[in-house]
XYZ file of C-alpha atoms in Angstrom:
334
model
C -8.867 -4.372 -13.876
C -5.778 -2.921 -13.357
C -6.200 -0.451 -10.302
C -3.337 2.256 -9.229
C -3.809 2.142 -5.409
C -2.151 4.851 -3.401
C -1.239 4.403 0.005
C -0.486 0.507 -0.349
C 1.924 0.453 2.603
C -0.741 2.153 4.622
C -3.690 0.347 6.697
C -6.369 0.673 4.110
C -4.563 0.723 0.985
C -2.878 -2.745 2.080
C -5.910 -4.308 2.645
C -7.597 -3.112 -0.625
C -4.609 -4.251 -2.584
C -4.764 -7.947 -1.147
C -8.513 -7.992 -1.749
C -8.038 -6.767 -5.353
C -5.556 -9.415 -5.989
C -7.621 -12.136 -4.374
C -10.149 -11.188 -6.894
C -8.119 -11.411 -9.829
C -7.300 -7.807 -10.537
C -3.746 -6.278 -10.831
C -2.743 -3.477 -8.581
C -0.196 -0.899 -8.981
C 0.856 0.309 -5.707
C 2.399 3.727 -4.685
C 3.531 5.003 -0.986
C 6.045 7.460 0.108
C 6.751 5.335 3.176
C 6.746 8.585 5.370
C 7.418 8.285 9.209
C 4.176 9.753 10.433
C 4.380 6.387 12.395
C 7.069 3.606 12.698
C 8.147 2.701 8.901
C 8.736 -0.863 10.030
C 5.045 -1.551 9.963
C 4.529 -0.056 6.389
C 7.411 -2.100 5.136
C 5.988 -5.324 6.774
C 2.794 -4.690 4.979
C 4.461 -3.980 1.592
C 6.717 -6.966 1.752
C 3.690 -9.144 1.716
C 2.276 -7.359 -1.093
C 5.630 -7.730 -3.091
C 5.720 -11.047 -2.767
C 2.214 -11.710 -4.671
C 1.391 -11.983 -8.225
C -0.330 -9.154 -9.640
C 1.341 -6.462 -7.516
C 4.041 -4.023 -8.733
C 4.930 -1.140 -6.365
C 6.522 2.198 -6.514
C 8.299 4.322 -3.765
C 6.936 7.772 -4.491
C 5.175 10.874 -3.178
C 1.956 11.376 -5.119
C 2.626 15.234 -5.042
C 5.436 14.380 -7.582
C 3.089 14.755 -10.393
C 5.511 13.957 -13.222
C 6.599 10.542 -11.938
C 3.280 9.753 -10.995
C 1.681 10.395 -14.534
C 4.446 8.396 -15.893
C 3.619 5.387 -13.710
C -0.083 5.870 -14.584
C 0.462 5.923 -18.366
C 3.152 3.373 -18.275
C 1.361 0.925 -16.412
C -1.943 1.566 -18.522
C -4.081 1.440 -15.094
C -7.810 1.367 -15.678
C -8.739 3.527 -12.768
C -7.257 5.161 -9.602
C -8.279 4.473 -5.947
C -6.620 7.595 -3.963
C -6.068 6.356 -0.206
C -2.647 8.176 0.403
C -3.087 11.004 2.826
C -1.627 12.580 5.923
C -3.445 11.340 8.483
C -4.531 12.522 12.044
C -6.682 15.080 13.558
C -4.094 15.745 16.625
C -0.849 15.473 14.268
C -2.479 18.432 12.207
C -2.147 20.961 15.155
C 1.785 20.402 15.167
C 2.500 19.766 11.590
C 0.079 21.682 9.410
C 2.254 21.969 6.250
C 2.498 18.069 6.188
C -1.351 18.156 5.368
C -0.830 20.850 2.635
C 1.651 18.898 0.779
C 0.151 15.461 1.000
C -3.538 16.324 1.210
C -3.743 19.263 -1.067
C -0.852 18.978 -3.438
C -1.177 15.374 -3.648
C -4.612 15.507 -4.314
C -4.292 17.866 -7.185
C -1.715 15.663 -8.668
C -4.184 12.573 -8.470
C -6.796 14.830 -10.007
C -4.523 15.954 -12.824
C -3.142 12.509 -13.528
C -6.751 11.140 -13.930
C -7.641 14.043 -16.230
C -4.457 13.687 -18.362
C -4.372 9.877 -18.657
C -8.241 10.124 -19.665
C -9.224 7.808 -16.871
C -13.110 7.328 -16.571
C -13.213 7.364 -12.724
C -11.547 8.324 -9.727
C -12.254 6.755 -6.162
C -10.891 8.670 -3.056
C -10.783 8.655 0.665
C -12.470 11.335 2.302
C -13.613 11.342 6.151
C -16.193 11.487 8.723
C -14.399 14.407 10.254
C -15.503 16.649 7.789
C -18.847 16.668 9.448
C -17.166 18.806 12.147
C -19.205 19.299 15.428
C -22.572 18.329 13.655
C -25.069 17.286 16.388
C -27.423 15.779 13.948
C -27.358 11.925 14.331
C -26.664 10.122 12.063
C -24.595 12.036 9.827
C -26.026 12.316 6.477
C -24.438 13.114 3.089
C -27.161 15.895 2.702
C -25.647 17.683 6.006
C -23.835 20.751 5.981
C -19.947 20.273 6.007
C -18.955 24.058 5.771
C -17.631 23.946 9.599
C -14.540 21.598 9.794
C -12.926 21.929 13.337
C -9.537 20.479 12.410
C -6.967 21.125 9.640
C -7.158 17.457 8.503
C -10.999 17.825 8.012
C -10.670 21.053 6.196
C -8.267 19.205 3.522
C -10.559 16.242 3.121
C -13.527 18.791 2.631
C -11.320 20.796 0.109
C -10.755 17.407 -1.552
C -14.427 16.765 -2.239
C -14.782 20.501 -3.525
C -11.600 20.014 -5.789
C -13.013 16.724 -7.047
C -16.280 18.157 -7.964
C -14.525 20.938 -9.886
C -12.608 18.519 -12.008
C -15.914 16.459 -12.632
C -17.655 19.470 -13.820
C -14.809 20.699 -15.959
C -13.447 17.412 -17.489
C -16.116 14.713 -16.966
C -14.689 11.826 -15.199
C -16.554 10.310 -12.547
C -15.251 11.105 -8.805
C -16.467 8.963 -6.251
C -15.351 10.441 -2.601
C -16.090 7.895 0.510
C -16.189 9.029 3.825
C -14.885 6.427 6.390
C -15.839 6.197 9.829
C -13.309 5.067 12.360
C -11.875 2.154 10.393
C -10.090 -0.583 12.588
C -8.690 -4.128 12.390
C -5.520 -6.016 11.939
C -2.454 -4.315 10.424
C -4.199 -0.969 11.506
C -2.525 2.277 12.409
C -0.533 2.633 15.552
C -1.862 6.056 16.310
C -5.508 4.743 16.373
C -7.368 4.216 19.437
C -7.694 0.356 19.340
C -3.888 0.054 18.800
C -2.783 2.288 21.445
C -5.433 0.775 24.028
C -4.282 -2.635 23.383
C -0.764 -1.873 23.330
C -1.356 -0.248 26.752
C -3.515 -2.645 28.368
C -1.215 -5.677 27.402
C 1.617 -3.941 28.999
C -0.215 -2.894 32.306
C 0.026 0.950 31.431
C -2.662 3.557 31.767
C -4.659 4.780 28.590
C -5.577 8.334 28.105
C -9.555 8.389 27.818
C -10.603 11.934 26.502
C -13.845 13.802 27.233
C -13.915 11.525 30.606
C -15.036 8.801 28.411
C -18.403 10.439 26.972
C -17.166 9.565 23.499
C -19.013 7.551 20.975
C -17.771 6.338 17.471
C -19.356 4.584 14.566
C -16.383 1.942 14.705
C -16.107 -0.044 11.225
C -14.185 -2.967 10.812
C -11.605 -3.116 7.699
C -13.329 -6.031 5.887
C -16.449 -3.959 5.767
C -14.799 -0.797 4.373
C -12.980 -2.890 1.722
C -16.184 -4.463 0.512
C -17.687 -0.626 0.135
C -14.545 0.584 -1.605
C -14.456 -2.461 -3.902
C -17.918 -1.732 -4.932
C -17.512 1.904 -5.714
C -14.603 0.921 -8.067
C -16.992 -1.054 -10.376
C -20.611 -0.138 -9.503
C -22.582 1.081 -12.791
C -25.349 2.714 -10.383
C -23.284 5.836 -9.329
C -23.496 9.583 -10.589
C -20.791 11.365 -12.294
C -19.890 13.080 -8.908
C -20.730 11.068 -5.548
C -19.999 11.575 -1.972
C -20.864 8.273 0.272
C -20.759 7.553 3.738
C -18.955 4.111 4.682
C -19.561 3.144 8.326
C -21.111 0.485 10.570
C -24.390 2.600 11.118
C -24.034 2.276 14.970
C -22.601 4.732 17.468
C -20.770 2.790 20.125
C -19.718 4.163 23.514
C -16.018 4.407 23.879
C -16.065 2.586 27.307
C -17.607 -0.399 25.395
C -15.024 -0.503 23.253
C -12.189 -0.161 25.854
C -13.945 -2.989 27.878
C -14.040 -5.190 24.868
C -10.255 -4.674 24.422
C -9.649 -5.737 28.065
C -11.984 -8.646 27.847
C -10.267 -10.090 24.842
C -6.868 -9.522 26.153
C -8.204 -10.779 29.578
C -6.910 -7.739 31.703
C -8.369 -4.852 33.284
C -7.761 -1.666 31.283
C -6.272 1.114 33.713
C -7.831 4.543 32.574
C -6.774 8.129 33.062
C -9.726 10.399 32.120
C -8.776 13.614 30.428
C -10.758 16.512 28.602
C -11.536 16.703 25.141
C -8.744 17.348 22.714
C -8.668 20.350 20.374
C -10.240 19.251 17.121
C -11.934 16.072 18.494
C -15.647 15.709 18.329
C -17.867 14.062 20.987
C -19.689 11.320 18.420
C -19.914 10.039 15.057
C -22.733 8.046 13.396
C -23.051 7.065 9.611
C -26.334 7.040 7.651
C -25.456 4.543 5.203
C -28.389 4.461 3.375
C -27.190 5.992 0.047
C -24.164 3.759 -0.001
C -26.576 0.706 0.811
C -28.622 1.719 -2.273
C -26.101 2.379 -4.618
C -23.324 -0.093 -3.655
C -25.301 -2.639 -1.965
C -22.960 -1.709 1.052
C -23.975 -3.706 4.087
C -21.420 -4.173 7.002
C -21.615 -7.217 8.998
C -18.895 -7.110 11.395
C -20.010 -6.274 15.153
C -17.402 -4.246 17.425
C -16.956 -7.023 19.903
C -16.067 -9.614 16.914
C -13.828 -6.987 15.305
C -12.086 -6.113 18.299
C -11.386 -9.793 19.022
C -9.985 -10.194 15.703
C -7.502 -7.137 16.180
C -6.484 -8.385 19.566
C -5.521 -11.873 18.090
C -3.798 -10.509 15.267
C -1.979 -8.060 17.719
C -0.714 -11.069 19.742
C 0.285 -13.193 16.905
C 2.264 -10.695 15.392
C 4.019 -9.713 18.615
C 7.533 -9.337 17.158
C 6.474 -6.690 14.724
C 4.101 -4.832 17.374
C 6.873 -4.917 19.895
C 9.047 -3.285 17.214
C 6.724 -0.735 16.526
C 6.487 -0.028 20.323
C 10.213 0.246 20.560
C 10.536 2.487 17.596
C 7.728 4.937 19.004
C 9.509 5.165 22.410
C 12.892 5.785 20.736
C 11.117 8.627 18.601
C 9.838 10.286 21.735
C 13.389 10.241 23.372
C 14.677 11.758 20.412
C 12.500 14.825 20.416
């Protein structure tokens, strides 16, 4: 296949592009290289992709519809996997219009490109955040998701509704994937595992919210990519699908922190704080549907996955130090 992957300079998009190329597919990458986190990391990911045969990249915003459609048509892509988005629950409290532009306008542009290019299938990233404050565990695709508690979550739920409308009106398949706390090498520096590893390795305190009484379905990147790739090719899917992709285990945040400390050989210094607005105390994925329809079966345990991330973080210390420096500079300039 030739697959248009949006967000290829981002964490999941980068790994998906690498894996698709490894499998012999061609990848057309799109990213706008925004400065939500240090661009040096995005450039480093993209440089690795640019060096590979079978990859071509474009620096555009997916909301630029005319340019996006031109790329889809010129490159003659077979399908789209839309992973680009403005991420982050807490960031949405201070920068709401970034989510309107990227997650709503950008997604509409993707839907229109799929329709106008007459592509048969669109795969796109949703999020476990759509479950809001749901207390029923594990989270099932059948659960109500009509009460999001952050703007980020609301935009992801809106994407699912928009996709349903386009599938109903125009007939192409739309496959929404609800990701659960993805982590691993080349991850995002605003995510817990990066922030904690960075702080512990430097002997700095880490902020532990809800006084440590948090649980997450931590899902290793390789397992997520296996699910995404299956969703691009599976012939067992309905016209409109929503699927959980998680590890099917709700791990205690304190165990996650202690695993980081163990692999770094350092004792974490913790500052316990109350719950942050828009956050939830626990997530836990019911993955039966993904298992039945995609053969999805995550295999990476938390301790193994944390160990792999810590090893990568130390190996790429020049890059991770630059990310640290860039973030400190950004804080000083605010």
